Amino acid sequence: MMVLSGAYHREFIRRLESIPVHGLGLSVDIHAPDLASLRRILQERQVSPAYLEVFRTTSTALASTRKEAEDGLLTYHGEGLWVTQPEMADSAAFEHEISETTAQLIILQSAWLNHECATKYLAGYHYGTYLPPLYTPSSANVVADNTRVIQRLLNQQCRLANGSTPLVLLEMPPLTYFVAGTMSIPRFFQMVSEQASCGLVLDVGHLWTVFRYSGAHRTMSLTRFVEAFLNEFPLDRVVEIHVAGLAVHESHRALTSRLSGGLGDDELPAWIDAHAAPIPTVLFEMLDQILCHPRLTSLKGLALEVDTKPIELIADEFAEFTRRYGALFHRLSHIEQGVPDCEALSVAEGSMLTPSTQTLNEAYDRYARVTAGIMEPAGSEWNQATANIQELDLYRFVYLPYEILHWGGKVDDMFVESCRQLRERDISLEGFVAFWFREPRPLSGTYDFFLLKIDRFVEFVHEVAPELRAVAEKEADELRRAYRFVNEPTFQCKS
């Protein structure tokens, strides 16, 4: 059983003392569901959340949310700070991303910055949903380095009204059909925590996907898996726990016939992270096991992730959630932290400990090409027992093409006329997927997959049917205008 100590952990404990207990909350995207309607229904049912965790959006929208929440607790789920990538702090986009993150944390007065320990930008290739890190020692070192850089910048630039600065929390990401690495996932986060003063977010649904797609379900029961995982994971760094839905992905149901090898005969469903879906009972059974663990000593918030979920379902699930866990934080408040606050200020948050990242850069380049279907798995991160690639082709040839063509907006719904005329010319949209991953491109500006998809599709049309470029550009301009309108005017601050 792992117990953290040392200067970074003492600094974590020192920072934790300034964070109030947040209690039971909801993690939301303020555009869906409608927060005003959700608040009204929850108030009618007398189960209002103690806090809301808000996903990154425009600063105008967040300012309106802050005003409507009055004195209520709000926390922040960031995006675009790709902590797993060796070039994070050197990228052209990083300065803009950290500046926006800092401004939005101040708007919300958030006690923490929750950020997925994952990326949507990998070795020059762009993705719509998160890819987990390579679970290797050098990758853990880079994550720790990047996390310290972010925390140092928050310490310098992000002073809250109570005099504190937000604590960086890294969220363990889900697995989507595969995992690559040379070490166990809990040991990876243990190694990060030994080198940085960050907290962690443990998502119970993500943990189920580790059970499913690491191959652990073939050798042990779920209860035994959770026990073994928690005994190796730095549970005393967990500041927040998330619970969200799981579901079989649309692409899995629609396109599995394309897989030459089939899907195997696993007894467990091929669930992946799905916030709009109902929360399966098994996740609450896992949560009960987690909450009983004696090293869960730093928990400040427990939230359902409900972005894109129907409001009535949210209300039903949060009512049951409140009934089941309403007394939790009264019990946890009596658990001692057990680590003194001495020597805490000796930690140098910004120091870089990783001497060279060339080998890791090469491994991430392979990772990107493997996941995009450009090359076959090669390297120690793909062939050791800690990797599991049995269902990798489901990601590469079913899920990922669907992501490019459907995630964040269906291409043929976005570019109706362009796609109609492409079909008349017998040009398939599958060619757009190949075009997307044909070559790496540098990251610049705020990461927005919807806007990126618009730009890339116009480029694709110009290449395959130059005579349609004006049609595609006209539709693109209309989409950008509509996107700006949807993201801003509804949330204008009241005078």
Short mmCIF file of C-alpha atoms in Angstrom, two decimals:
data_model
loop_
_atom_site.label_atom_id
_atom_site.label_comp_id
_atom_site.label_asym_id
_atom_site.label_seq_id
_atom_site.Cartn_x
_atom_site.Cartn_y
_atom_site.Cartn_z
CA MET A 1 0.00 0.00 0.00
CA MET A 2 1.54 3.27 -1.18
CA VAL A 3 1.80 6.28 1.16
CA LEU A 4 3.25 9.50 -0.23
CA SER A 5 5.69 11.64 1.71
CA GLY A 6 8.32 14.24 0.90
CA ALA A 7 8.38 17.92 -0.01
CA TYR A 8 5.89 17.75 -2.87
CA HIS A 9 3.33 15.95 -0.76
CA ARG A 10 3.79 18.39 2.11
CA GLU A 11 3.24 21.24 -0.35
CA PHE A 12 0.09 19.50 -1.57
CA ILE A 13 -1.22 19.22 2.00
CA ARG A 14 -0.43 22.88 2.65
CA ARG A 15 -2.39 23.94 -0.42
CA LEU A 16 -5.23 21.56 0.35
CA GLU A 17 -5.85 23.31 3.68
CA SER A 18 -7.06 26.45 1.85
CA ILE A 19 -9.68 24.52 -0.16
CA PRO A 20 -13.09 24.25 1.51
CA VAL A 21 -15.13 21.08 1.40
CA HIS A 22 -17.25 21.36 -1.75
CA GLY A 23 -19.55 18.39 -1.08
CA LEU A 24 -21.83 16.87 -3.71
CA GLY A 25 -21.80 18.58 -7.08
CA LEU A 26 -22.48 18.42 -10.79
CA SER A 27 -19.90 18.73 -13.54
CA VAL A 28 -21.54 20.54 -16.46
CA ASP A 29 -21.09 22.18 -19.82
CA ILE A 30 -23.04 25.42 -19.45
CA HIS A 31 -24.47 25.13 -22.97
CA ALA A 32 -26.03 21.68 -22.48
CA PRO A 33 -28.06 21.12 -20.45
CA ASP A 34 -29.61 24.54 -19.94
CA LEU A 35 -28.41 25.51 -16.46
CA ALA A 36 -31.39 27.70 -15.59
CA SER A 37 -33.83 24.88 -16.33
CA LEU A 38 -31.66 22.38 -14.49
CA ARG A 39 -31.42 24.61 -11.39
CA ARG A 40 -35.18 25.11 -11.35
CA ILE A 41 -35.97 21.39 -11.50
CA LEU A 42 -33.36 20.52 -8.86
CA GLN A 43 -34.70 23.23 -6.54
CA GLU A 44 -38.23 21.89 -6.99
CA ARG A 45 -36.96 18.47 -5.94
CA GLN A 46 -34.95 20.00 -3.07
CA VAL A 47 -31.65 18.44 -4.19
CA SER A 48 -29.57 21.43 -5.23
CA PRO A 49 -25.84 20.68 -5.73
CA ALA A 50 -23.32 22.22 -3.36
CA TYR A 51 -21.10 23.18 -6.30
CA LEU A 52 -20.90 23.14 -10.09
CA GLU A 53 -17.76 22.21 -12.00
CA VAL A 54 -17.85 24.07 -15.31
CA PHE A 55 -16.10 23.03 -18.50
CA ARG A 56 -14.10 25.61 -20.43
CA THR A 57 -16.12 27.89 -22.70
CA THR A 58 -16.06 31.60 -23.51
CA SER A 59 -15.15 34.01 -20.72
CA THR A 60 -18.39 35.95 -21.32
CA ALA A 61 -20.45 32.83 -20.71
CA LEU A 62 -18.48 31.96 -17.57
CA ALA A 63 -18.89 35.48 -16.20
CA SER A 64 -22.64 35.16 -16.61
CA THR A 65 -22.59 31.78 -14.87
CA ARG A 66 -20.56 33.25 -12.01
CA LYS A 67 -23.11 36.07 -11.59
CA GLU A 68 -26.08 33.71 -11.63
CA ALA A 69 -24.43 31.43 -9.06
CA GLU A 70 -24.07 34.38 -6.64
CA ASP A 71 -21.98 33.10 -3.72
CA GLY A 72 -22.20 29.45 -4.77
CA LEU A 73 -19.06 27.38 -5.26
CA LEU A 74 -17.88 26.97 -8.85
CA THR A 75 -14.87 24.99 -10.04
CA TYR A 76 -13.21 24.75 -13.43
CA HIS A 77 -12.51 21.90 -15.84
CA GLY A 78 -9.82 23.15 -18.19
CA GLU A 79 -8.85 22.14 -21.70
CA GLY A 80 -5.93 22.68 -24.05
CA LEU A 81 -3.01 22.34 -21.60
CA TRP A 82 -1.70 19.08 -22.99
CA VAL A 83 0.34 17.96 -19.98
CA THR A 84 1.26 14.60 -21.49
CA GLN A 85 3.18 16.14 -24.39
CA PRO A 86 6.92 16.86 -24.15
CA GLU A 87 6.61 20.09 -26.16
CA MET A 88 3.68 21.51 -24.14
CA ALA A 89 5.40 24.56 -22.66
CA ASP A 90 7.28 25.31 -25.90
CA SER A 91 4.25 25.23 -28.21
CA ALA A 92 3.03 28.45 -29.82
CA ALA A 93 -0.41 27.88 -28.32
CA PHE A 94 0.64 27.39 -24.70
CA GLU A 95 1.02 31.03 -23.71
CA HIS A 96 -2.48 31.79 -25.00
CA GLU A 97 -3.98 28.70 -23.37
CA ILE A 98 -2.48 29.36 -19.93
CA SER A 99 -3.52 33.02 -20.11
CA GLU A 100 -7.12 32.07 -20.91
CA THR A 101 -7.11 29.38 -18.23
CA THR A 102 -5.88 31.86 -15.63
CA ALA A 103 -8.51 34.44 -16.58
CA GLN A 104 -11.33 31.90 -16.42
CA LEU A 105 -10.20 30.51 -13.05
CA ILE A 106 -10.34 34.05 -11.67
CA ILE A 107 -13.79 34.66 -13.18
CA LEU A 108 -15.15 31.55 -11.48
CA GLN A 109 -13.02 31.93 -8.31
CA SER A 110 -12.29 28.24 -8.66
CA ALA A 111 -10.27 26.51 -5.96
CA TRP A 112 -8.83 24.10 -8.49
CA LEU A 113 -7.98 23.55 -12.13
CA ASN A 114 -9.12 20.09 -13.14
CA HIS A 115 -7.43 18.96 -16.34
CA GLU A 116 -7.46 15.58 -18.03
CA CYS A 117 -4.08 13.83 -17.96
CA ALA A 118 -4.54 13.23 -21.66
CA THR A 119 -4.35 15.03 -24.98
CA LYS A 120 -6.29 15.83 -28.13
CA TYR A 121 -3.11 16.91 -29.90
CA LEU A 122 -0.48 14.24 -30.44
CA ALA A 123 2.78 14.65 -32.38
CA GLY A 124 1.15 17.08 -34.80
CA TYR A 125 -2.14 15.17 -35.18
CA HIS A 126 -5.47 16.46 -33.88
CA TYR A 127 -8.22 14.37 -32.24
CA GLY A 128 -11.75 15.08 -31.08
CA THR A 129 -11.65 13.04 -27.86
CA TYR A 130 -8.91 12.36 -25.33
CA LEU A 131 -6.01 9.99 -25.89
CA PRO A 132 -4.38 8.82 -22.65
CA PRO A 133 -0.64 9.18 -22.14
CA LEU A 134 1.85 6.49 -22.90
CA TYR A 135 2.15 4.83 -19.52
CA THR A 136 5.94 4.83 -19.25
CA PRO A 137 8.40 6.26 -16.70
CA SER A 138 9.67 8.96 -19.10
CA SER A 139 6.10 9.97 -19.85
CA ALA A 140 5.34 10.26 -16.12
CA ASN A 141 8.39 12.48 -15.71
CA VAL A 142 7.17 14.80 -18.48
CA VAL A 143 3.67 14.99 -16.99
CA ALA A 144 5.18 15.93 -13.62
CA ASP A 145 7.42 18.56 -15.25
CA ASN A 146 4.51 20.10 -17.15
CA THR A 147 2.26 20.04 -14.12
CA ARG A 148 4.84 21.92 -12.08
CA VAL A 149 5.17 24.52 -14.87
CA ILE A 150 1.39 25.08 -14.87
CA GLN A 151 1.23 25.29 -11.07
CA ARG A 152 4.10 27.80 -11.00
CA LEU A 153 2.31 30.02 -13.55
CA LEU A 154 -0.94 29.82 -11.58
CA ASN A 155 0.96 30.77 -8.43
CA GLN A 156 2.32 33.84 -10.24
CA GLN A 157 -0.73 34.93 -12.23
CA CYS A 158 -3.89 33.58 -10.60
CA ARG A 159 -4.47 35.04 -7.13
CA LEU A 160 -8.05 34.43 -5.96
CA ALA A 161 -10.09 36.76 -3.73
CA ASN A 162 -9.28 34.67 -0.63
CA GLY A 163 -5.55 35.04 -1.26
CA SER A 164 -4.98 31.45 -2.45
CA THR A 165 -4.14 30.19 -5.94
CA PRO A 166 -5.91 27.28 -7.66
CA LEU A 167 -4.49 23.80 -7.21
CA VAL A 168 -3.80 21.76 -10.34
CA LEU A 169 -5.74 18.48 -10.37
CA LEU A 170 -4.93 15.79 -12.94
CA GLU A 171 -7.81 13.53 -13.93
CA MET A 172 -7.07 9.92 -14.81
CA PRO A 173 -8.45 9.56 -18.36
CA PRO A 174 -10.61 6.76 -19.71
CA LEU A 175 -9.38 4.01 -21.98
CA THR A 176 -11.12 3.75 -25.32
CA TYR A 177 -10.53 0.14 -26.41
CA PHE A 178 -6.73 -0.05 -25.82
CA VAL A 179 -3.79 0.98 -23.63
CA ALA A 180 -0.08 1.41 -24.42
CA GLY A 181 2.75 1.52 -21.90
CA THR A 182 5.42 -0.25 -19.91
CA MET A 183 4.07 0.34 -16.40
CA SER A 184 0.76 0.06 -14.60
CA ILE A 185 -1.59 3.05 -14.62
CA PRO A 186 -1.71 3.48 -10.82
CA ARG A 187 2.09 3.32 -10.63
CA PHE A 188 2.26 6.01 -13.36
CA PHE A 189 0.18 8.40 -11.24
CA GLN A 190 2.18 7.47 -8.16
CA MET A 191 5.34 8.49 -10.02
CA VAL A 192 3.79 11.80 -11.13
CA SER A 193 2.67 12.55 -7.56
CA GLU A 194 6.16 11.92 -6.20
CA GLN A 195 7.44 14.76 -8.43
CA ALA A 196 4.63 17.35 -8.27
CA SER A 197 2.33 18.86 -5.66
CA CYS A 198 -0.81 18.30 -7.76
CA GLY A 199 -4.03 16.71 -6.64
CA LEU A 200 -5.89 14.06 -8.61
CA VAL A 201 -9.40 13.44 -9.88
CA LEU A 202 -10.52 9.82 -9.90
CA ASP A 203 -13.36 9.13 -12.34
CA VAL A 204 -15.15 5.90 -11.48
CA GLY A 205 -16.33 5.31 -15.04
CA HIS A 206 -12.80 5.81 -16.30
CA LEU A 207 -11.66 3.23 -13.77
CA TRP A 208 -14.20 0.76 -15.17
CA THR A 209 -12.77 1.27 -18.66
CA VAL A 210 -9.31 0.46 -17.28
CA PHE A 211 -10.75 -2.80 -15.93
CA ARG A 212 -12.32 -3.52 -19.32
CA TYR A 213 -9.64 -2.42 -21.78
CA SER A 214 -6.44 -3.20 -19.87
CA GLY A 215 -7.48 -6.84 -20.03
CA ALA A 216 -7.75 -7.09 -16.23
CA HIS A 217 -11.31 -8.43 -16.53
CA ARG A 218 -9.93 -11.63 -18.01
CA THR A 219 -7.90 -12.48 -14.91
CA MET A 220 -9.75 -11.09 -11.87
CA SER A 221 -13.10 -9.94 -10.54
CA LEU A 222 -14.04 -6.26 -10.59
CA THR A 223 -13.90 -6.06 -6.78
CA ARG A 224 -10.42 -7.56 -6.71
CA PHE A 225 -9.29 -5.25 -9.53
CA VAL A 226 -10.50 -2.12 -7.71
CA GLU A 227 -8.80 -3.26 -4.49
CA ALA A 228 -5.48 -3.88 -6.25
CA PHE A 229 -5.69 -0.63 -8.22
CA LEU A 230 -6.42 1.50 -5.14
CA ASN A 231 -3.61 -0.09 -3.18
CA GLU A 232 -1.11 1.12 -5.80
CA PHE A 233 -2.79 4.42 -6.75
CA PRO A 234 -1.93 7.63 -4.78
CA LEU A 235 -5.41 7.80 -3.28
CA ASP A 236 -4.35 10.36 -0.67
CA ARG A 237 -3.97 12.86 -3.54
CA VAL A 238 -7.56 12.46 -4.73
CA VAL A 239 -9.34 15.80 -4.22
CA GLU A 240 -12.38 15.07 -6.37
CA ILE A 241 -14.23 11.98 -7.60
CA HIS A 242 -16.39 11.94 -10.73
CA VAL A 243 -19.14 9.53 -11.70
CA ALA A 244 -20.58 9.55 -15.22
CA GLY A 245 -22.43 7.35 -17.65
CA LEU A 246 -21.06 4.54 -19.77
CA ALA A 247 -22.44 3.25 -23.06
CA VAL A 248 -21.63 1.31 -26.20
CA HIS A 249 -20.53 3.87 -28.79
CA GLU A 250 -22.68 4.52 -31.88
CA SER A 251 -19.79 3.62 -34.17
CA HIS A 252 -19.41 0.26 -32.45
CA ARG A 253 -23.03 -0.60 -33.09
CA ALA A 254 -23.06 0.68 -36.66
CA LEU A 255 -19.71 -0.27 -38.13
CA THR A 256 -18.29 -3.37 -36.42
CA SER A 257 -18.83 -5.46 -39.54
CA ARG A 258 -15.77 -3.69 -41.03
CA LEU A 259 -13.44 -5.41 -38.57
CA SER A 260 -11.87 -8.45 -40.19
CA GLY A 261 -11.04 -10.06 -36.86
CA GLY A 262 -14.39 -9.56 -35.17
CA LEU A 263 -14.86 -8.31 -31.64
CA GLY A 264 -14.17 -11.42 -29.65
CA ASP A 265 -16.50 -12.99 -27.13
CA ASP A 266 -15.94 -10.82 -24.05
CA GLU A 267 -18.76 -11.10 -21.54
CA LEU A 268 -18.43 -7.44 -20.53
CA PRO A 269 -20.10 -4.82 -22.73
CA ALA A 270 -17.86 -2.59 -24.86
CA TRP A 271 -18.79 0.48 -22.81
CA ILE A 272 -16.81 3.69 -23.10
CA ASP A 273 -17.07 7.04 -21.29
CA ALA A 274 -20.46 8.59 -22.21
CA HIS A 275 -21.68 11.55 -20.14
CA ALA A 276 -25.13 11.64 -21.76
CA ALA A 277 -25.83 8.01 -20.86
CA PRO A 278 -27.39 6.69 -17.64
CA ILE A 279 -24.95 5.77 -14.87
CA PRO A 280 -24.83 1.98 -14.49
CA THR A 281 -25.33 0.56 -11.00
CA VAL A 282 -21.90 -1.08 -11.07
CA LEU A 283 -20.22 2.34 -10.85
CA PHE A 284 -21.92 3.09 -7.53
CA GLU A 285 -20.79 -0.29 -6.24
CA MET A 286 -17.23 0.65 -7.22
CA LEU A 287 -17.67 4.09 -5.64
CA ASP A 288 -18.75 2.51 -2.35
CA GLN A 289 -15.57 0.45 -2.37
CA ILE A 290 -13.44 3.55 -3.07
CA LEU A 291 -15.08 5.65 -0.37
CA CYS A 292 -14.33 3.00 2.25
CA HIS A 293 -10.60 3.05 1.56
CA PRO A 294 -8.58 4.34 4.53
CA ARG A 295 -6.21 6.43 2.35
CA LEU A 296 -8.99 8.56 0.87
CA THR A 297 -8.05 11.48 3.12
CA SER A 298 -8.05 14.54 0.82
CA LEU A 299 -11.48 14.39 -0.81
CA LYS A 300 -13.20 17.78 -1.20
CA GLY A 301 -15.82 17.10 -3.87
CA LEU A 302 -17.88 14.28 -5.34
CA ALA A 303 -19.63 15.09 -8.61
CA LEU A 304 -21.81 13.55 -11.28
CA GLU A 305 -20.66 14.49 -14.79
CA VAL A 306 -23.85 15.30 -16.66
CA ASP A 307 -22.99 17.47 -19.67
CA THR A 308 -25.30 16.65 -22.62
CA LYS A 309 -27.56 14.49 -20.40
CA PRO A 310 -31.38 15.03 -20.41
CA ILE A 311 -32.43 17.24 -17.49
CA GLU A 312 -35.00 14.84 -16.05
CA LEU A 313 -32.41 12.06 -15.97
CA ILE A 314 -29.94 14.38 -14.25
CA ALA A 315 -32.54 15.23 -11.62
CA ASP A 316 -33.37 11.57 -11.01
CA GLU A 317 -29.74 10.54 -10.72
CA PHE A 318 -28.72 13.47 -8.52
CA ALA A 319 -31.66 12.86 -6.18
CA GLU A 320 -30.53 9.26 -5.70
CA PHE A 321 -26.90 10.41 -5.46
CA THR A 322 -27.84 12.84 -2.67
CA ARG A 323 -29.82 10.20 -0.82
CA ARG A 324 -26.94 7.76 -1.02
CA TYR A 325 -23.98 10.05 -0.25
CA GLY A 326 -25.45 13.09 1.49
CA ALA A 327 -23.72 12.30 4.79
CA LEU A 328 -20.34 11.44 3.25
CA PHE A 329 -18.44 14.64 3.93
CA HIS A 330 -19.50 14.83 7.56
CA ARG A 331 -17.86 11.43 8.02
CA LEU A 332 -14.72 12.31 6.02
CA SER A 333 -14.23 15.56 7.94
CA HIS A 334 -13.16 13.51 10.96
CA ILE A 335 -10.32 11.76 9.09
CA GLU A 336 -6.87 13.17 9.81
CA GLN A 337 -4.60 14.23 6.93
CA GLY A 338 -1.61 12.96 8.89
CA VAL A 339 1.16 14.97 7.16
CA PRO A 340 2.67 18.08 8.81
CA ASP A 341 3.04 21.37 6.95
CA CYS A 342 6.78 21.70 7.45
CA GLU A 343 9.25 22.50 4.64
CA ALA A 344 6.37 23.02 2.22
CA LEU A 345 7.64 26.25 0.72
CA SER A 346 10.96 24.68 -0.32
CA VAL A 347 9.33 23.11 -3.40
CA ALA A 348 10.43 24.59 -6.74
CA GLU A 349 7.30 24.10 -8.82
CA GLY A 350 8.81 25.14 -12.13
CA SER A 351 12.02 23.09 -12.21
CA MET A 352 12.37 20.64 -15.10
CA LEU A 353 13.73 17.24 -14.11
CA THR A 354 13.49 15.31 -17.39
CA PRO A 355 16.94 15.57 -19.04
CA SER A 356 15.91 14.59 -22.60
CA THR A 357 12.60 13.88 -24.28
CA GLN A 358 13.84 12.79 -27.71
CA THR A 359 13.02 9.12 -27.14
CA LEU A 360 9.60 10.02 -25.76
CA ASN A 361 8.93 12.30 -28.73
CA GLU A 362 9.68 9.38 -31.02
CA ALA A 363 7.39 7.11 -28.99
CA TYR A 364 4.55 9.66 -29.21
CA ASP A 365 5.10 9.98 -32.95
CA ARG A 366 4.65 6.20 -33.20
CA TYR A 367 1.61 6.43 -30.92
CA ALA A 368 -0.05 8.96 -33.22
CA ARG A 369 0.69 6.94 -36.35
CA VAL A 370 -0.47 3.69 -34.78
CA THR A 371 -3.76 5.15 -33.53
CA ALA A 372 -4.38 6.79 -36.92
CA GLY A 373 -3.85 3.46 -38.69
CA ILE A 374 -0.77 4.72 -40.54
CA MET A 375 1.56 2.11 -39.02
CA GLU A 376 1.33 -1.07 -36.98
CA PRO A 377 2.21 -1.16 -33.25
CA ALA A 378 5.97 -1.17 -32.69
CA GLY A 379 8.11 -0.47 -29.64
CA SER A 380 8.21 -1.64 -26.05
CA GLU A 381 5.14 0.46 -25.13
CA TRP A 382 3.02 -1.76 -27.38
CA ASN A 383 4.34 -5.26 -26.69
CA GLN A 384 4.72 -5.54 -22.92
CA ALA A 385 2.17 -7.09 -20.58
CA THR A 386 1.06 -3.64 -19.38
CA ALA A 387 -0.19 -2.85 -22.90
CA ASN A 388 -3.41 -4.24 -24.32
CA ILE A 389 -4.10 -3.88 -28.06
CA GLN A 390 -6.59 -6.68 -28.61
CA GLU A 391 -9.29 -4.16 -29.59
CA LEU A 392 -6.99 -1.47 -31.01
CA ASP A 393 -8.47 -1.92 -34.50
CA LEU A 394 -11.88 -1.02 -33.11
CA TYR A 395 -10.42 2.36 -32.18
CA ARG A 396 -8.43 2.87 -35.38
CA PHE A 397 -10.87 1.75 -38.04
CA VAL A 398 -14.29 2.28 -36.44
CA TYR A 399 -14.21 4.82 -33.60
CA LEU A 400 -11.64 7.27 -34.99
CA PRO A 401 -13.19 7.71 -38.48
CA TYR A 402 -16.54 8.23 -36.77
CA GLU A 403 -14.93 10.84 -34.54
CA ILE A 404 -13.64 12.83 -37.51
CA LEU A 405 -16.89 12.63 -39.46
CA HIS A 406 -19.45 12.89 -36.63
CA TRP A 407 -17.96 14.11 -33.31
CA GLY A 408 -18.75 17.75 -32.55
CA GLY A 409 -20.93 17.98 -35.66
CA LYS A 410 -21.63 15.65 -38.59
CA VAL A 411 -19.72 16.79 -41.64
CA ASP A 412 -22.61 16.08 -44.02
CA ASP A 413 -24.95 18.13 -41.79
CA MET A 414 -22.45 20.97 -41.51
CA PHE A 415 -21.61 21.14 -45.22
CA VAL A 416 -24.88 20.03 -46.79
CA GLU A 417 -24.39 21.46 -50.28
CA SER A 418 -20.69 20.67 -50.46
CA CYS A 419 -21.30 17.05 -49.49
CA ARG A 420 -24.17 16.73 -51.97
CA GLN A 421 -21.96 17.89 -54.78
CA LEU A 422 -19.09 15.68 -53.63
CA ARG A 423 -21.43 12.66 -53.79
CA GLU A 424 -22.40 13.64 -57.33
CA ARG A 425 -18.71 13.40 -58.18
CA ASP A 426 -18.38 10.01 -56.40
CA ILE A 427 -16.02 11.52 -53.82
CA SER A 428 -16.41 9.70 -50.48
CA LEU A 429 -16.12 11.44 -47.13
CA GLU A 430 -13.86 8.59 -46.05
CA GLY A 431 -11.23 10.43 -48.02
CA PHE A 432 -11.57 13.29 -45.54
CA VAL A 433 -10.40 10.97 -42.74
CA ALA A 434 -7.30 10.01 -44.72
CA PHE A 435 -6.72 13.69 -45.53
CA TRP A 436 -7.02 14.61 -41.83
CA PHE A 437 -4.21 12.26 -40.81
CA ARG A 438 -2.05 12.58 -43.92
CA GLU A 439 0.55 14.82 -42.30
CA PRO A 440 1.27 16.39 -38.89
CA ARG A 441 0.55 20.09 -38.37
CA PRO A 442 1.73 22.49 -35.66
CA LEU A 443 -0.64 23.51 -32.90
CA SER A 444 -1.58 27.19 -32.87
CA GLY A 445 -4.30 29.13 -31.10
CA THR A 446 -7.05 27.84 -28.84
CA TYR A 447 -7.89 24.19 -29.47
CA ASP A 448 -11.45 23.97 -30.83
CA PHE A 449 -12.28 20.77 -32.69
CA PHE A 450 -15.42 22.19 -34.33
CA LEU A 451 -13.59 25.17 -35.83
CA LEU A 452 -10.68 22.94 -36.78
CA LYS A 453 -13.06 20.60 -38.61
CA ILE A 454 -14.50 23.53 -40.56
CA ASP A 455 -11.04 24.70 -41.68
CA ARG A 456 -9.83 21.23 -42.60
CA PHE A 457 -12.94 20.39 -44.62
CA VAL A 458 -12.58 23.53 -46.73
CA GLU A 459 -8.97 22.50 -47.43
CA PHE A 460 -10.11 18.99 -48.33
CA VAL A 461 -12.74 20.25 -50.77
CA HIS A 462 -10.22 22.60 -52.39
CA GLU A 463 -7.90 19.62 -52.99
CA VAL A 464 -10.38 17.01 -54.25
CA ALA A 465 -12.85 19.32 -56.04
CA PRO A 466 -11.36 22.81 -56.48
CA GLU A 467 -14.43 24.03 -58.32
CA LEU A 468 -16.46 23.58 -55.09
CA ARG A 469 -14.20 25.71 -52.92
CA ALA A 470 -16.50 28.75 -53.02
CA VAL A 471 -19.45 26.57 -51.97
CA ALA A 472 -17.49 25.12 -49.03
CA GLU A 473 -16.17 28.52 -47.95
CA LYS A 474 -19.67 30.00 -47.95
CA GLU A 475 -20.97 27.18 -45.75
CA ALA A 476 -17.90 27.52 -43.51
CA ASP A 477 -18.52 31.23 -42.97
CA GLU A 478 -22.14 30.52 -42.03
CA LEU A 479 -21.04 27.84 -39.57
CA ARG A 480 -18.50 30.12 -37.89
CA ARG A 481 -21.05 32.91 -37.49
CA ALA A 482 -23.63 30.53 -36.03
CA TYR A 483 -21.02 29.06 -33.68
CA ARG A 484 -20.06 32.50 -32.35
CA PHE A 485 -23.72 33.38 -31.86
CA VAL A 486 -24.51 30.16 -29.99
CA ASN A 487 -21.51 30.57 -27.69
CA GLU A 488 -22.06 34.20 -26.69
CA PRO A 489 -25.36 36.09 -26.74
CA THR A 490 -27.47 33.87 -24.51
CA PHE A 491 -24.94 34.46 -21.72
CA GLN A 492 -24.51 38.23 -21.90
CA CYS A 493 -24.22 39.61 -18.37
CA LYS A 494 -27.27 41.50 -17.17
CA SER A 495 -26.77 45.18 -16.41
#
